[in-house]
Coordinates of C-alpha atoms in Angstrom, one line a residue:
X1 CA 41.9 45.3 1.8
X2 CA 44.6 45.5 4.6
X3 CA 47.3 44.4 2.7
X4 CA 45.9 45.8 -0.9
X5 CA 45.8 49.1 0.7
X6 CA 46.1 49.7 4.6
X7 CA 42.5 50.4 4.3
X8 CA 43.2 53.1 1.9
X9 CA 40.5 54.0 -1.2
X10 CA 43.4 54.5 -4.0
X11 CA 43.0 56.2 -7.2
X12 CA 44.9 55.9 -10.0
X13 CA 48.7 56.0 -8.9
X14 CA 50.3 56.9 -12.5
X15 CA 53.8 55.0 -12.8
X16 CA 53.1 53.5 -9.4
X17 CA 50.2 51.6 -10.2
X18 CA 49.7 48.2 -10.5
X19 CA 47.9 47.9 -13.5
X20 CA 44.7 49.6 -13.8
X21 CA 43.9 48.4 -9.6
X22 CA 42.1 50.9 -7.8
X23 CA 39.8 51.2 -4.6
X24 CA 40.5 49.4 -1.3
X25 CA 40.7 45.8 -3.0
X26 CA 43.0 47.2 -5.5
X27 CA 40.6 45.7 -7.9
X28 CA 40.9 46.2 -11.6
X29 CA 37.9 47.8 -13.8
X30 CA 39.9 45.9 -17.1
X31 CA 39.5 42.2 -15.0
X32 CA 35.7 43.0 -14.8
X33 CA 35.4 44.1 -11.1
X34 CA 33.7 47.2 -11.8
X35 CA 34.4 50.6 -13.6
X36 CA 36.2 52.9 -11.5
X37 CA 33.8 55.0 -10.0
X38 CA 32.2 51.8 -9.0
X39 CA 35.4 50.0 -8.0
X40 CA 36.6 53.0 -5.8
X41 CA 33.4 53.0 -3.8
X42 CA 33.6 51.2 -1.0
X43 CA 30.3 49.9 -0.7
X44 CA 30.3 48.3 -3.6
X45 CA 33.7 46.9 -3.6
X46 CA 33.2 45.0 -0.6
X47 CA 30.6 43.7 -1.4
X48 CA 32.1 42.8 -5.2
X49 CA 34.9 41.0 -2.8
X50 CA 31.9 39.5 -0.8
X51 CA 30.4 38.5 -4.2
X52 CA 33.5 36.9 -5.4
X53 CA 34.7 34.9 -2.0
X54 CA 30.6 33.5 -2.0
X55 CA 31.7 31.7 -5.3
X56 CA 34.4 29.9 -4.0
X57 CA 33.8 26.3 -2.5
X58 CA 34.9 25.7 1.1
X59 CA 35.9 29.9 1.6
X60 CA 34.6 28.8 4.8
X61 CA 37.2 26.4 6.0
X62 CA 40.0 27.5 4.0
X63 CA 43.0 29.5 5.3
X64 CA 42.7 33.0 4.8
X65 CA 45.3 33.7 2.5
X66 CA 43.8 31.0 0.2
X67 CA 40.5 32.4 -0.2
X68 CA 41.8 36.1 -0.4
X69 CA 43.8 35.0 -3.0
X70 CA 41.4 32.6 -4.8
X71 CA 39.5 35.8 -5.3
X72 CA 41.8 38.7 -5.4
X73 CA 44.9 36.4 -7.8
X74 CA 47.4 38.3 -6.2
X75 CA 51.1 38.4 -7.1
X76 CA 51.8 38.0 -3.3
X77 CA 49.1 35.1 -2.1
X78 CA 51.4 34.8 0.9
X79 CA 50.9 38.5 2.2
X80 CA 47.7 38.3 3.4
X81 CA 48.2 36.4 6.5
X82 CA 50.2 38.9 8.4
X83 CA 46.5 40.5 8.3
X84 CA 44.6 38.3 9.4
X85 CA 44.1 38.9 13.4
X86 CA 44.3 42.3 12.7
X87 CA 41.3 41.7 10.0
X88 CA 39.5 39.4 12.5
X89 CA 39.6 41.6 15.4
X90 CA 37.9 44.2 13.0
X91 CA 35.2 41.9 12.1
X92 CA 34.7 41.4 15.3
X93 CA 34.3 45.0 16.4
X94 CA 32.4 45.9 13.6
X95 CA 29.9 42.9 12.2
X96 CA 26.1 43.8 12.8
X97 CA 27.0 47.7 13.4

């Protein structure tokens, strides 16, 4: 969610918007993540994130970028590994809290 949003639960952005993404994943209610109350909950879309990287084999030992994108099908698979100390150091600080 770093680089779908800075960490930022996005409505509906009119001309701006990507599609019909929403929430902090910038997931889309019309790709089957969710409806949009659902999507823009953060609760439940992490754990719809969660719920999709689970069903990829190896997530584990892939490179970030590849699973984010395996699950997310961005049109930028690239972008998300300028995130990813910043995203591990917040793991880190905040898994088991």
């Amino acid at each position: 969610s770093l680089q779908e949003s800075k960490l930022e639960n996005l409505g509906h952005l009119g001309d701006a918007n990507d599609h019909d993404s929403l929430g902090l994943f910038q997931q889309r209610p019309s790709s089957g993540w969710g409806t949009p109350e659902q999507i823009t909950d953060p609760q439940y879309s992490t754990m719809a994130f969660q719920k999709g990287l689970k069903q990829v084999d190896g997530w584990q030992n892939m490179p970030l970028t590849d699973a984010a994108q395996t699950v997310q099908v961005s049109a930028y698979p690239d972008a998300y590994a300028q995130w990813e100390q910043q995203a591990a150091d917040l793991v880190a600080q905040h898994w088991n809290s």
